[in-house]
GROMACS .gro file of N, CA and C in nm:
model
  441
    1UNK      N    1   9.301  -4.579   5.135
    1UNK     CA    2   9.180  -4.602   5.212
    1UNK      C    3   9.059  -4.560   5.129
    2UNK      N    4   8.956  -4.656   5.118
    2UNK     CA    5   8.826  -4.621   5.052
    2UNK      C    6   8.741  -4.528   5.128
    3UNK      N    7   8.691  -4.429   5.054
    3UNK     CA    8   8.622  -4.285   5.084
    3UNK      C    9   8.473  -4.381   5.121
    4UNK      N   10   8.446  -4.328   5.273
    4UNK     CA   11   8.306  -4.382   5.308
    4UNK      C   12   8.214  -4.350   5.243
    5UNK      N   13   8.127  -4.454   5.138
    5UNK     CA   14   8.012  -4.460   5.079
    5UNK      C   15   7.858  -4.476   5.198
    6UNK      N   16   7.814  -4.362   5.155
    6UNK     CA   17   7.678  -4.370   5.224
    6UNK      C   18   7.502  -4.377   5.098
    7UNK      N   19   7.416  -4.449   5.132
    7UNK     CA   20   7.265  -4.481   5.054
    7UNK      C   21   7.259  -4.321   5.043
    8UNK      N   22   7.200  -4.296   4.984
    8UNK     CA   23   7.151  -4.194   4.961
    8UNK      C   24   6.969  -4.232   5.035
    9UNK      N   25   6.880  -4.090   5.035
    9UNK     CA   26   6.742  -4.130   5.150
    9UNK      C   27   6.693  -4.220   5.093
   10UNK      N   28   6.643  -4.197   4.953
   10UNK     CA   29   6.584  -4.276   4.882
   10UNK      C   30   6.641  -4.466   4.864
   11UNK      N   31   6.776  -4.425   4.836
   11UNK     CA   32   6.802  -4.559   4.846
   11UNK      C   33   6.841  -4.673   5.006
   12UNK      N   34   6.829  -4.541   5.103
   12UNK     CA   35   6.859  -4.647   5.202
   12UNK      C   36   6.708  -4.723   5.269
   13UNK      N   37   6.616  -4.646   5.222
   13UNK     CA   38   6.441  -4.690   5.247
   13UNK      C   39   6.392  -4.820   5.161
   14UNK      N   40   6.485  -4.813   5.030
   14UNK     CA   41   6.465  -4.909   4.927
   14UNK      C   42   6.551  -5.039   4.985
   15UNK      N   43   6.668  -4.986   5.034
   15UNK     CA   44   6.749  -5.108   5.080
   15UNK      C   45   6.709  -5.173   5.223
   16UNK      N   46   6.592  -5.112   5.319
   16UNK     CA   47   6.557  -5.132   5.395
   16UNK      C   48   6.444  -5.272   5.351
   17UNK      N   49   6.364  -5.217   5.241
   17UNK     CA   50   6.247  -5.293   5.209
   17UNK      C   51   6.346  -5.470   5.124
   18UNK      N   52   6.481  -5.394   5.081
   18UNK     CA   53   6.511  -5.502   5.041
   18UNK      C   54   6.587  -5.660   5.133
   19UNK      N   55   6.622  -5.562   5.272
   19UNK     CA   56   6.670  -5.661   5.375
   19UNK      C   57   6.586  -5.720   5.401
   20UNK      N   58   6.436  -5.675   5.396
   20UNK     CA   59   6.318  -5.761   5.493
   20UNK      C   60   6.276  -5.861   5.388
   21UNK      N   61   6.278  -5.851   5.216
   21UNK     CA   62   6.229  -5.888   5.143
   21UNK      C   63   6.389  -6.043   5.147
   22UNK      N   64   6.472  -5.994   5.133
   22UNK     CA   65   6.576  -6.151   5.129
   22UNK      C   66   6.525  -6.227   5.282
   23UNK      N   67   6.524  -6.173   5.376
   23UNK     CA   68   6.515  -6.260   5.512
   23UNK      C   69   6.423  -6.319   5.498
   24UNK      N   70   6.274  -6.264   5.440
   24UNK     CA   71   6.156  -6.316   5.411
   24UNK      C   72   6.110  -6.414   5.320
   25UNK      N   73   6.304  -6.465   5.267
   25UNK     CA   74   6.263  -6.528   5.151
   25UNK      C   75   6.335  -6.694   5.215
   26UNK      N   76   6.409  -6.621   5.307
   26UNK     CA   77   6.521  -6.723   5.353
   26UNK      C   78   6.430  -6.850   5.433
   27UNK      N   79   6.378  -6.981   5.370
   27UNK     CA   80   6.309  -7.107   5.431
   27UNK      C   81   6.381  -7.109   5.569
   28UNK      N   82   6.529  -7.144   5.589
   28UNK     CA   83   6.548  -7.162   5.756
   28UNK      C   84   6.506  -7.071   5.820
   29UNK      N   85   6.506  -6.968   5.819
   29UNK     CA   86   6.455  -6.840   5.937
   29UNK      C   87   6.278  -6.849   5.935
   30UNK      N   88   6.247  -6.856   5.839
   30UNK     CA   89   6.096  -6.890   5.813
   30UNK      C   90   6.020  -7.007   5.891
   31UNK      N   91   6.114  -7.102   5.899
   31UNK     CA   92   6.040  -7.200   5.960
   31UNK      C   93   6.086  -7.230   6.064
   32UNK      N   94   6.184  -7.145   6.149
   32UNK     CA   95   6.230  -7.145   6.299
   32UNK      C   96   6.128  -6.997   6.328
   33UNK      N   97   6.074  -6.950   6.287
   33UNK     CA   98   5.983  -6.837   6.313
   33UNK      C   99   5.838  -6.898   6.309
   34UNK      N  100   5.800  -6.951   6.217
   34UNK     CA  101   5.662  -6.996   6.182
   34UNK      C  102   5.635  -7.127   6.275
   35UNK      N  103   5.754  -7.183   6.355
   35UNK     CA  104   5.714  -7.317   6.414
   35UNK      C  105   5.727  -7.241   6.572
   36UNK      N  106   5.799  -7.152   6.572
   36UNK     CA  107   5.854  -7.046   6.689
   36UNK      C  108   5.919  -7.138   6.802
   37UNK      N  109   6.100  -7.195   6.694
   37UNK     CA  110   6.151  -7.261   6.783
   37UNK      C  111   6.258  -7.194   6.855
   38UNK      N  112   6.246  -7.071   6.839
   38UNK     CA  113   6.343  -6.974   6.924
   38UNK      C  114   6.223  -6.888   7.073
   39UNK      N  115   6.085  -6.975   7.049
   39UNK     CA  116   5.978  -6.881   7.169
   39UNK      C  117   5.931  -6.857   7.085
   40UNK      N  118   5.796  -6.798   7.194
   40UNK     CA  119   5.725  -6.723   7.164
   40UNK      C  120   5.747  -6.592   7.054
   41UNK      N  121   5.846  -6.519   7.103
   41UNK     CA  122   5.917  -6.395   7.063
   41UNK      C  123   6.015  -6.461   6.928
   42UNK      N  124   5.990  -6.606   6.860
   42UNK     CA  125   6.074  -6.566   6.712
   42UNK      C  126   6.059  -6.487   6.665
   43UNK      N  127   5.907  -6.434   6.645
   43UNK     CA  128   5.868  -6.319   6.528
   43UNK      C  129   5.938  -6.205   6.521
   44UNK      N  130   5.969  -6.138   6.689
   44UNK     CA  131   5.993  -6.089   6.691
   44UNK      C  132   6.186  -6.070   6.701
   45UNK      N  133   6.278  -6.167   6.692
   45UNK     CA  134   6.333  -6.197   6.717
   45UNK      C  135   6.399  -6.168   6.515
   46UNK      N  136   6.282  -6.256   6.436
   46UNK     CA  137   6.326  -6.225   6.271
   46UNK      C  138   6.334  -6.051   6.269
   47UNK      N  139   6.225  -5.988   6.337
   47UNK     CA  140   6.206  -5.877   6.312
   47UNK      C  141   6.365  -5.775   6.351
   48UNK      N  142   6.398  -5.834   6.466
   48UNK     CA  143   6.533  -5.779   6.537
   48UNK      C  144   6.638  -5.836   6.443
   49UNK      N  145   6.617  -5.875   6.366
   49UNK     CA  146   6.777  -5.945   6.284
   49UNK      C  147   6.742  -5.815   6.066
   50UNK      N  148   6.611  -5.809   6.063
   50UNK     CA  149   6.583  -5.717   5.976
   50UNK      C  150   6.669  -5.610   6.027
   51UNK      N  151   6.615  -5.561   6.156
   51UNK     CA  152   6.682  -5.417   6.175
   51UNK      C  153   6.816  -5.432   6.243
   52UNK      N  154   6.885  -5.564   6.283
   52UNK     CA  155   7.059  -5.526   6.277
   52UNK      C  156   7.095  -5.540   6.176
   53UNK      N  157   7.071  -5.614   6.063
   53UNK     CA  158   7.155  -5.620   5.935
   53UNK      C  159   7.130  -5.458   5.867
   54UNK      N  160   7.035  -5.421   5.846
   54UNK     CA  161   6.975  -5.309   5.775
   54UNK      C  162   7.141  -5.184   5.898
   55UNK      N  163   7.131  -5.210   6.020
   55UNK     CA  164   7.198  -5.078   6.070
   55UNK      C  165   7.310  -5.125   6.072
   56UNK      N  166   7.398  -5.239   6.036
   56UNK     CA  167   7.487  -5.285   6.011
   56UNK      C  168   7.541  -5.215   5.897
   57UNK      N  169   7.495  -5.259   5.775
   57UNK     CA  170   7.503  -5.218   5.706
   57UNK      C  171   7.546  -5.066   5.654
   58UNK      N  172   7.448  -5.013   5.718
   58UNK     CA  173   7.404  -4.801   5.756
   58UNK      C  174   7.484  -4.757   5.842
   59UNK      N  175   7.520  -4.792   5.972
   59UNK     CA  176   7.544  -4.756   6.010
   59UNK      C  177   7.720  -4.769   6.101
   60UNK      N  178   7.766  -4.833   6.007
   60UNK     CA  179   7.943  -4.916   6.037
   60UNK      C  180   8.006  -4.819   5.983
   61UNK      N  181   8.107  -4.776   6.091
   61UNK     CA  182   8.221  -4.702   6.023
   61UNK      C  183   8.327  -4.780   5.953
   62UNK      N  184   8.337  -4.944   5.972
   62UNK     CA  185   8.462  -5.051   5.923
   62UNK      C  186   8.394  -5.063   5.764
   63UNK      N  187   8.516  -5.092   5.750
   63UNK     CA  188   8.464  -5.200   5.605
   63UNK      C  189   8.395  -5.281   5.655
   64UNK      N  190   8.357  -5.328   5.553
   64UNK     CA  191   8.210  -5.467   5.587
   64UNK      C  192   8.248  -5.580   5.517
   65UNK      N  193   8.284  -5.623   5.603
   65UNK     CA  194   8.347  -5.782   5.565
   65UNK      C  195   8.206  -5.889   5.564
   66UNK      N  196   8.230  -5.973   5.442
   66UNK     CA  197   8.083  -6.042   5.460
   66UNK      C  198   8.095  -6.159   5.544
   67UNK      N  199   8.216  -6.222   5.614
   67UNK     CA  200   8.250  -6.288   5.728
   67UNK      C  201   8.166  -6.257   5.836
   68UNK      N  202   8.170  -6.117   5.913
   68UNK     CA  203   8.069  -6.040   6.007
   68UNK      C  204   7.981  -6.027   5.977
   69UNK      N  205   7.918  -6.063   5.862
   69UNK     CA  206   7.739  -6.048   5.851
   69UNK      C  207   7.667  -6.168   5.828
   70UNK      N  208   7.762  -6.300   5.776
   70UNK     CA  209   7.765  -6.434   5.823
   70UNK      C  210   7.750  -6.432   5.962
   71UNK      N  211   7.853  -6.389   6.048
   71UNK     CA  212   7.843  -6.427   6.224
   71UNK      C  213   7.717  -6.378   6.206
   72UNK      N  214   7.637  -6.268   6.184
   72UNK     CA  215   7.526  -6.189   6.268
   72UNK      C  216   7.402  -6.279   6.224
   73UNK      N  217   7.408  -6.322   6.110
   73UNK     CA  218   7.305  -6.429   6.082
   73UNK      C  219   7.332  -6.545   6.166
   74UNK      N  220   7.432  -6.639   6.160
   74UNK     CA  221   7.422  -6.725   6.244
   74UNK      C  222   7.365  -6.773   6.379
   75UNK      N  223   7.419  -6.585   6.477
   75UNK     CA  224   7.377  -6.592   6.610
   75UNK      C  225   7.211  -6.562   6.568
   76UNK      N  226   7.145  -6.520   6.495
   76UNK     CA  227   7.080  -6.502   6.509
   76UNK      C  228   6.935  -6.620   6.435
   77UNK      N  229   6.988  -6.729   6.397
   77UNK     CA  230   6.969  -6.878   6.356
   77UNK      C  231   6.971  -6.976   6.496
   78UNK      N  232   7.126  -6.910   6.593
   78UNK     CA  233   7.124  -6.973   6.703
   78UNK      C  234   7.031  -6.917   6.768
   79UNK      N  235   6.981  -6.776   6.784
   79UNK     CA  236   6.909  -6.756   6.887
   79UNK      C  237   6.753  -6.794   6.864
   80UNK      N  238   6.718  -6.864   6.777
   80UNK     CA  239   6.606  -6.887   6.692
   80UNK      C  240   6.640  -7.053   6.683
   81UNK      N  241   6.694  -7.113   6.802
   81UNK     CA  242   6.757  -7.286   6.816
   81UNK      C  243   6.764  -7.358   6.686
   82UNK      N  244   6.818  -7.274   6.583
   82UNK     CA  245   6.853  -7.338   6.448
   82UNK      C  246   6.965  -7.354   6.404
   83UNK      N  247   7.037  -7.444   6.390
   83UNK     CA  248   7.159  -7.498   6.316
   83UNK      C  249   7.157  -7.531   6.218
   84UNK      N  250   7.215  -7.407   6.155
   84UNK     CA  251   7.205  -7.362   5.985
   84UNK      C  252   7.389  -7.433   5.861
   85UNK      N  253   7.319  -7.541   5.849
   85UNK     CA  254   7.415  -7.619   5.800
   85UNK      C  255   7.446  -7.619   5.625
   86UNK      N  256   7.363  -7.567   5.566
   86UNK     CA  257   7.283  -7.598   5.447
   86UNK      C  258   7.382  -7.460   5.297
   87UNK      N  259   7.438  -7.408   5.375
   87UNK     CA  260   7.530  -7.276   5.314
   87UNK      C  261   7.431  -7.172   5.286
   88UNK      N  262   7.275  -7.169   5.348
   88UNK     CA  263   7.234  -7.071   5.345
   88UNK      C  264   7.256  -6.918   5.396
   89UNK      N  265   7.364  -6.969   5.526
   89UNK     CA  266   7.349  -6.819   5.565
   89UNK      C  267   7.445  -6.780   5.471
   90UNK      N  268   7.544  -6.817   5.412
   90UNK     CA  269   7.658  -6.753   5.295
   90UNK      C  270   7.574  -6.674   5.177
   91UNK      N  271   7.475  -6.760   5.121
   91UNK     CA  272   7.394  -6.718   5.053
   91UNK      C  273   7.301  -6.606   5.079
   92UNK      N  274   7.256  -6.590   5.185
   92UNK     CA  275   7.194  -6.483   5.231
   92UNK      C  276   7.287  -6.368   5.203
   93UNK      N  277   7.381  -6.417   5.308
   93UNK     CA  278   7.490  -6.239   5.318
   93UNK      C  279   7.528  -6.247   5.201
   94UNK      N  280   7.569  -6.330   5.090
   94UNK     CA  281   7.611  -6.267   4.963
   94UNK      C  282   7.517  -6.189   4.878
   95UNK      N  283   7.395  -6.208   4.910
   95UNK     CA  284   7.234  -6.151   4.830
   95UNK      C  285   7.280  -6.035   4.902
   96UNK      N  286   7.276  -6.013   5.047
   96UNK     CA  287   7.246  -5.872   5.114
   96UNK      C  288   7.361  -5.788   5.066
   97UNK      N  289   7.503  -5.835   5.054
   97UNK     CA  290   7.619  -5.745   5.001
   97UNK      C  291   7.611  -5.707   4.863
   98UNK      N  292   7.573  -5.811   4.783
   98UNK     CA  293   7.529  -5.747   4.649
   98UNK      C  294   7.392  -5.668   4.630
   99UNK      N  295   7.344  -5.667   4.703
   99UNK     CA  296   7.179  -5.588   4.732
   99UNK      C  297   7.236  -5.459   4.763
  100UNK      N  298   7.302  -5.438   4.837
  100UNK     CA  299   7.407  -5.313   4.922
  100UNK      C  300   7.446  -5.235   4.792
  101UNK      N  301   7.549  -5.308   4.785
  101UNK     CA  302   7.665  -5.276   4.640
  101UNK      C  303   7.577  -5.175   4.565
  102UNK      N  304   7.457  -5.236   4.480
  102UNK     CA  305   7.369  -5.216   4.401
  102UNK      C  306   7.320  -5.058   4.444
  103UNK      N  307   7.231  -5.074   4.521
  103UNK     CA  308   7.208  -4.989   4.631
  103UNK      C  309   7.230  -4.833   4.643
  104UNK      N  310   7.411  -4.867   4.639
  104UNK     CA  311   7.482  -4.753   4.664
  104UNK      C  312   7.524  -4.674   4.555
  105UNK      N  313   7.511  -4.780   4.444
  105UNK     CA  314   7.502  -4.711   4.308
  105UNK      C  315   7.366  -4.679   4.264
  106UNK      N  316   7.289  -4.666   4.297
  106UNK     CA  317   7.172  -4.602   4.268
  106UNK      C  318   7.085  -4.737   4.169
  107UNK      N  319   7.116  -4.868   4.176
  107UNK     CA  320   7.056  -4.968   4.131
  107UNK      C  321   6.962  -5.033   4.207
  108UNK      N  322   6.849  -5.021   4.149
  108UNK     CA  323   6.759  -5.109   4.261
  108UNK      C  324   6.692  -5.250   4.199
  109UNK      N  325   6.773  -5.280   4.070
  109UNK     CA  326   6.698  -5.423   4.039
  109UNK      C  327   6.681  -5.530   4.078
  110UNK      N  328   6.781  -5.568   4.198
  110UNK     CA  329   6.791  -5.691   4.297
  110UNK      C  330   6.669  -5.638   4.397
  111UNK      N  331   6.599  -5.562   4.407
  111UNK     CA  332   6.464  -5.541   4.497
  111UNK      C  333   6.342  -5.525   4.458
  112UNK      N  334   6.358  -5.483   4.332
  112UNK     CA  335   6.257  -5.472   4.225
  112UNK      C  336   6.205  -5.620   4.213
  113UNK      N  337   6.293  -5.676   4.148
  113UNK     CA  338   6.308  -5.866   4.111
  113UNK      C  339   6.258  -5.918   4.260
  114UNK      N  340   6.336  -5.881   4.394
  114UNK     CA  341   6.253  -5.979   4.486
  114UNK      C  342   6.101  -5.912   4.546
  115UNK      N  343   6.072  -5.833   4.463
  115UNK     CA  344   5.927  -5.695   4.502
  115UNK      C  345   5.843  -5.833   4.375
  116UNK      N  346   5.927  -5.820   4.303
  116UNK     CA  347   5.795  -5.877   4.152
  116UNK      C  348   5.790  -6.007   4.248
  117UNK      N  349   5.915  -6.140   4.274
  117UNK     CA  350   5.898  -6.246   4.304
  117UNK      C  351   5.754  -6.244   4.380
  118UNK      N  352   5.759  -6.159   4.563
  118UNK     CA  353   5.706  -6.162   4.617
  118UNK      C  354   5.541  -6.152   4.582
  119UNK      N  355   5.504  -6.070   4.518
  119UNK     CA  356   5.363  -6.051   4.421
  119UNK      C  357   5.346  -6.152   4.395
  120UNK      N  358   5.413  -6.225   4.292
  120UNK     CA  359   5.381  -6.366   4.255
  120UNK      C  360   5.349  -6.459   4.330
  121UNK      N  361   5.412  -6.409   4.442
  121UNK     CA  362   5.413  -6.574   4.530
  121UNK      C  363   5.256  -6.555   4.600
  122UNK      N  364   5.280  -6.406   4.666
  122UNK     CA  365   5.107  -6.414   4.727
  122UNK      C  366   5.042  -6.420   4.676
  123UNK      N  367   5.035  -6.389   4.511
  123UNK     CA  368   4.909  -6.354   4.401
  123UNK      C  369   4.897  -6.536   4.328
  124UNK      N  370   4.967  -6.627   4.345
  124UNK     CA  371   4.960  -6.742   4.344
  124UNK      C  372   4.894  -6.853   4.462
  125UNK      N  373   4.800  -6.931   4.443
  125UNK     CA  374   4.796  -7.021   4.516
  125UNK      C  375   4.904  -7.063   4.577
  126UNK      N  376   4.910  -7.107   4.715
  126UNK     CA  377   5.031  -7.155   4.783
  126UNK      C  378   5.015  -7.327   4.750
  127UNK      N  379   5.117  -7.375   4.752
  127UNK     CA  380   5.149  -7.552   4.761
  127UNK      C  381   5.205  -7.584   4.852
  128UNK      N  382   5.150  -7.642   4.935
  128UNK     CA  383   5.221  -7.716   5.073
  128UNK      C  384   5.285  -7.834   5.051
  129UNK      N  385   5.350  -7.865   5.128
  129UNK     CA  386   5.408  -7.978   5.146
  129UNK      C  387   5.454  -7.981   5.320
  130UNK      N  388   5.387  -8.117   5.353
  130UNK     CA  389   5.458  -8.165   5.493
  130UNK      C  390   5.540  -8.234   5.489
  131UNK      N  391   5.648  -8.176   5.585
  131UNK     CA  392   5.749  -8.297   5.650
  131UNK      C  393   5.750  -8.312   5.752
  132UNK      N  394   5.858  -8.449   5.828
  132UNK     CA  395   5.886  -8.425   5.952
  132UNK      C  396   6.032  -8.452   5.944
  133UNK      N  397   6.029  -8.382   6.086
  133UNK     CA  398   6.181  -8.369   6.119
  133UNK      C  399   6.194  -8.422   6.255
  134UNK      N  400   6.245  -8.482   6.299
  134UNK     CA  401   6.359  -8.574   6.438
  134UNK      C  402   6.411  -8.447   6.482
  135UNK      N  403   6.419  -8.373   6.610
  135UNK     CA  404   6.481  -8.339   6.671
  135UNK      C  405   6.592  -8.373   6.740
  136UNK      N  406   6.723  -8.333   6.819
  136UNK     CA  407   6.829  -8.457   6.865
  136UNK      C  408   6.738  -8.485   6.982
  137UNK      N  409   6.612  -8.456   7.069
  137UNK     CA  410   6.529  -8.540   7.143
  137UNK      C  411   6.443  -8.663   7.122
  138UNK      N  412   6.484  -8.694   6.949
  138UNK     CA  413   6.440  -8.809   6.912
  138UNK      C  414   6.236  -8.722   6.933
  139UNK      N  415   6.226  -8.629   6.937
  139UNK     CA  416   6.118  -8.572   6.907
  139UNK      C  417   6.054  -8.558   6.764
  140UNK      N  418   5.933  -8.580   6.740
  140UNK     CA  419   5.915  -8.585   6.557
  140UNK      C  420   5.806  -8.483   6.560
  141UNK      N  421   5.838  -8.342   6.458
  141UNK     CA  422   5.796  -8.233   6.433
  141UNK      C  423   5.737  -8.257   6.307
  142UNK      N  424   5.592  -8.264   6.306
  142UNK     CA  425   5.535  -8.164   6.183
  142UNK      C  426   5.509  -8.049   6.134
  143UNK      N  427   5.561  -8.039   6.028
  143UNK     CA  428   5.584  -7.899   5.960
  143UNK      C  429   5.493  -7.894   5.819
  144UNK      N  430   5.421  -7.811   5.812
  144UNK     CA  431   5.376  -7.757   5.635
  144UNK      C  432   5.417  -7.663   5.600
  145UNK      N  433   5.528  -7.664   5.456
  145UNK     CA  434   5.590  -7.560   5.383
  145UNK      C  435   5.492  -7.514   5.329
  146UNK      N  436   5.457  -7.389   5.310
  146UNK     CA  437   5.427  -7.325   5.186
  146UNK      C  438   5.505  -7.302   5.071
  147UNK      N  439   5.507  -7.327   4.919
  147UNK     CA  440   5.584  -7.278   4.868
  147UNK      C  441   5.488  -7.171   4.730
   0.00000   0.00000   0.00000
């Protein structure tokens, strides 16, 4: 049986800034938040999925299977009326488990790297682009990405 690994203070504050920094990076959650097709309350709804993954993470006595942190993204894609088809949420939880990993060894370059990305992106002009999207109500949504 593997001896329970815990963040140390420093690194579980760093790994905190780094859950909000991948979710914040993730386009589907972004634009079921920014169009607020889960309500009013998406915002707050992204904000509630920052702090279960983050105490997921912190606070599980199981092993952490990245299967269960797939489900927790998903429901929380569903609860945000998004059907996430695209293998992003895999991609997510594999960023957040190797973000972890890192983490616990006292590595913080996977947060550093999405700390620099982020600078860049605000310290850059943004580029939009519109699309639309068909709802299954045969409804047609305009959207402007920032990228």
């Amino acid at each position: 049986m593997e001896a329970e690994r815990k963040l140390s203070v420093e690194a579980e504050a760093i790994f905190r800034e780094g859950v909000v920094l991948v979710l914040s990076r993730w386009s589907a959650l972004q634009l079921a938040v920014d169009n607020e097709w889960g309500g009013r309350d998406s915002r707050r709804k992204s904000e509630q999925l920052a702090a279960d993954v983050f105490s997921w993470f912190t606070q599980s006595k199981e092993v952490l299977y990245i299967d269960d942190l797939e489900d927790i993204l998903n429901e929380a894609m569903l609860s945000l009326n998004t059907v996430t088809e695209d293998g992003s949420i895999e991609e997510v939880a594999e960023k957040l488990m190797f973000m972890n990993e890192e983490c616990l060894n006292g590595d913080f370059k996977s947060v550093e790297s999405l700390r620099e990305a982020n600078h860049r992106r605000v310290a850059l002009p943004h580029v939009k682009q519109k699309i639309s999207i068909v709802d299954r109500y045969e409804l047609v949504h305009h959207i402007t990405i920032n990228f």
